[in-house]
Amino acid sequence: MYQAQLTDHAARRLQQRGIPAAVLPMLLQYGEHEYDKRGAKLIYLSHRSRQRLRQTLHASDYRRLERAMDIYAVVDTDGTVVTVGHRTHRINRN
């Protein structure tokens, strides 16, 4: 699995928001992205990327992590995760 560099802010947000650390590498590896207006990428798990992930993980592992998959990560141009959060709205696709 892909191991990401995290800013201190992103590490704090993971803990504060109760996002399991095991979900972040899956998000970065399987997630889709949209660019924000400042050069960073917003990465999230779409329905299609969840299906790809479901095919790779054991069924019990997927069920265990499924509740935590409505998250997003903001990644800057050098690949560092700037922040993470729970998705509460649709991602606007440009």
PDB file of C-alpha atoms in Angstrom:
ATOM      1  CA  MET A   1       0.000   0.000   0.000  1.00  0.00           C
ATOM      2  CA  TYR A   2       0.968   3.568  -0.603  1.00  0.00           C
ATOM      3  CA  GLN A   3       2.329   5.407   2.445  1.00  0.00           C
ATOM      4  CA  ALA A   4       1.712   9.152   2.385  1.00  0.00           C
ATOM      5  CA  GLN A   5       3.557  12.077   3.887  1.00  0.00           C
ATOM      6  CA  LEU A   6       1.249  13.934   6.275  1.00  0.00           C
ATOM      7  CA  THR A   7       1.453  17.476   7.532  1.00  0.00           C
ATOM      8  CA  ASP A   8       1.048  17.907  11.281  1.00  0.00           C
ATOM      9  CA  HIS A   9      -2.346  19.429  10.548  1.00  0.00           C
ATOM     10  CA  ALA A  10      -3.463  16.348   8.577  1.00  0.00           C
ATOM     11  CA  ALA A  11      -2.263  13.981  11.330  1.00  0.00           C
ATOM     12  CA  ARG A  12      -4.252  15.956  13.919  1.00  0.00           C
ATOM     13  CA  ARG A  13      -7.354  15.959  11.712  1.00  0.00           C
ATOM     14  CA  LEU A  14      -7.159  12.177  11.239  1.00  0.00           C
ATOM     15  CA  GLN A  15      -7.203  11.735  14.988  1.00  0.00           C
ATOM     16  CA  GLN A  16      -9.768  14.453  15.766  1.00  0.00           C
ATOM     17  CA  ARG A  17     -12.194  13.228  13.134  1.00  0.00           C
ATOM     18  CA  GLY A  18     -11.860   9.556  14.025  1.00  0.00           C
ATOM     19  CA  ILE A  19     -10.687   8.458  10.603  1.00  0.00           C
ATOM     20  CA  PRO A  20      -8.871   5.100  10.747  1.00  0.00           C
ATOM     21  CA  ALA A  21      -5.281   5.361   9.542  1.00  0.00           C
ATOM     22  CA  ALA A  22      -5.815   2.217   7.413  1.00  0.00           C
ATOM     23  CA  VAL A  23      -8.312   4.016   5.178  1.00  0.00           C
ATOM     24  CA  LEU A  24      -5.989   6.837   4.082  1.00  0.00           C
ATOM     25  CA  PRO A  25      -3.565   4.696   1.994  1.00  0.00           C
ATOM     26  CA  MET A  26      -6.565   3.055   0.282  1.00  0.00           C
ATOM     27  CA  LEU A  27      -8.061   6.463  -0.429  1.00  0.00           C
ATOM     28  CA  LEU A  28      -4.825   7.680  -1.986  1.00  0.00           C
ATOM     29  CA  GLN A  29      -4.315   4.523  -4.031  1.00  0.00           C
ATOM     30  CA  TYR A  30      -7.867   3.919  -5.278  1.00  0.00           C
ATOM     31  CA  GLY A  31      -9.505   7.329  -5.003  1.00  0.00           C
ATOM     32  CA  GLU A  32     -10.444   9.695  -7.784  1.00  0.00           C
ATOM     33  CA  HIS A  33      -9.442  13.322  -7.736  1.00  0.00           C
ATOM     34  CA  GLU A  34     -10.525  16.790  -8.715  1.00  0.00           C
ATOM     35  CA  TYR A  35      -8.205  19.776  -8.752  1.00  0.00           C
ATOM     36  CA  ASP A  36      -9.010  22.720  -6.559  1.00  0.00           C
ATOM     37  CA  LYS A  37      -8.388  26.224  -7.826  1.00  0.00           C
ATOM     38  CA  ARG A  38      -4.993  26.449  -6.066  1.00  0.00           C
ATOM     39  CA  GLY A  39      -3.159  23.471  -7.588  1.00  0.00           C
ATOM     40  CA  ALA A  40      -3.937  20.880  -4.895  1.00  0.00           C
ATOM     41  CA  LYS A  41      -5.963  17.716  -5.483  1.00  0.00           C
ATOM     42  CA  LEU A  42      -9.115  16.711  -3.627  1.00  0.00           C
ATOM     43  CA  ILE A  43      -9.089  12.893  -3.464  1.00  0.00           C
ATOM     44  CA  TYR A  44     -12.234  10.911  -2.631  1.00  0.00           C
ATOM     45  CA  LEU A  45     -13.708   7.448  -3.111  1.00  0.00           C
ATOM     46  CA  SER A  46     -16.362   7.398  -5.820  1.00  0.00           C
ATOM     47  CA  HIS A  47     -18.745   4.536  -6.412  1.00  0.00           C
ATOM     48  CA  ARG A  48     -16.431   3.210  -9.133  1.00  0.00           C
ATOM     49  CA  SER A  49     -13.318   3.383  -6.948  1.00  0.00           C
ATOM     50  CA  ARG A  50     -15.172   1.643  -4.092  1.00  0.00           C
ATOM     51  CA  GLN A  51     -15.999  -1.211  -6.456  1.00  0.00           C
ATOM     52  CA  ARG A  52     -12.317  -1.553  -7.405  1.00  0.00           C
ATOM     53  CA  LEU A  53     -11.387  -1.526  -3.733  1.00  0.00           C
ATOM     54  CA  ARG A  54     -14.043  -4.124  -2.910  1.00  0.00           C
ATOM     55  CA  GLN A  55     -12.513  -6.464  -5.505  1.00  0.00           C
ATOM     56  CA  THR A  56      -9.063  -6.179  -3.900  1.00  0.00           C
ATOM     57  CA  LEU A  57      -9.951  -6.473  -0.220  1.00  0.00           C
ATOM     58  CA  HIS A  58     -11.264  -9.490   1.627  1.00  0.00           C
ATOM     59  CA  ALA A  59     -15.019  -9.098   2.168  1.00  0.00           C
ATOM     60  CA  SER A  60     -14.734  -8.855   5.963  1.00  0.00           C
ATOM     61  CA  ASP A  61     -12.002  -6.192   5.711  1.00  0.00           C
ATOM     62  CA  TYR A  62     -14.107  -4.164   3.303  1.00  0.00           C
ATOM     63  CA  ARG A  63     -17.182  -4.352   5.561  1.00  0.00           C
ATOM     64  CA  ARG A  64     -15.098  -3.283   8.555  1.00  0.00           C
ATOM     65  CA  LEU A  65     -13.765  -0.195   6.771  1.00  0.00           C
ATOM     66  CA  GLU A  66     -16.828   0.669   4.676  1.00  0.00           C
ATOM     67  CA  ARG A  67     -18.285   3.070   7.236  1.00  0.00           C
ATOM     68  CA  ALA A  68     -15.101   5.156   7.164  1.00  0.00           C
ATOM     69  CA  MET A  69     -14.938   5.513   3.381  1.00  0.00           C
ATOM     70  CA  ASP A  70     -16.893   8.763   3.078  1.00  0.00           C
ATOM     71  CA  ILE A  71     -13.773  10.839   3.493  1.00  0.00           C
ATOM     72  CA  TYR A  72     -11.627  13.128   1.409  1.00  0.00           C
ATOM     73  CA  ALA A  73      -8.007  14.231   1.452  1.00  0.00           C
ATOM     74  CA  VAL A  74      -6.419  17.388   0.117  1.00  0.00           C
ATOM     75  CA  VAL A  75      -2.984  16.651  -1.364  1.00  0.00           C
ATOM     76  CA  ASP A  76      -0.565  19.375  -2.433  1.00  0.00           C
ATOM     77  CA  THR A  77       1.584  19.361  -5.562  1.00  0.00           C
ATOM     78  CA  ASP A  78       4.433  17.359  -3.984  1.00  0.00           C
ATOM     79  CA  GLY A  79       2.107  14.586  -2.748  1.00  0.00           C
ATOM     80  CA  THR A  80       1.871  15.632   0.903  1.00  0.00           C
ATOM     81  CA  VAL A  81      -1.540  15.214   2.526  1.00  0.00           C
ATOM     82  CA  VAL A  82      -2.552  18.661   3.798  1.00  0.00           C
ATOM     83  CA  THR A  83      -5.840  17.779   5.487  1.00  0.00           C
ATOM     84  CA  VAL A  84      -8.528  15.103   5.662  1.00  0.00           C
ATOM     85  CA  GLY A  85     -12.197  15.183   6.499  1.00  0.00           C
ATOM     86  CA  HIS A  86     -15.571  13.507   6.209  1.00  0.00           C
ATOM     87  CA  ARG A  87     -17.511  14.065   3.009  1.00  0.00           C
ATOM     88  CA  THR A  88     -20.835  15.690   3.793  1.00  0.00           C
ATOM     89  CA  HIS A  89     -21.554  17.069   0.288  1.00  0.00           C
ATOM     90  CA  ARG A  90     -21.193  15.886  -3.268  1.00  0.00           C
ATOM     91  CA  ILE A  91     -17.850  16.560  -4.910  1.00  0.00           C
ATOM     92  CA  ASN A  92     -18.253  19.099  -7.710  1.00  0.00           C
ATOM     93  CA  ARG A  93     -16.690  17.544 -10.778  1.00  0.00           C
ATOM     94  CA  ASN A  94     -15.357  20.057 -13.281  1.00  0.00           C
TER      95      ASN A  94
END
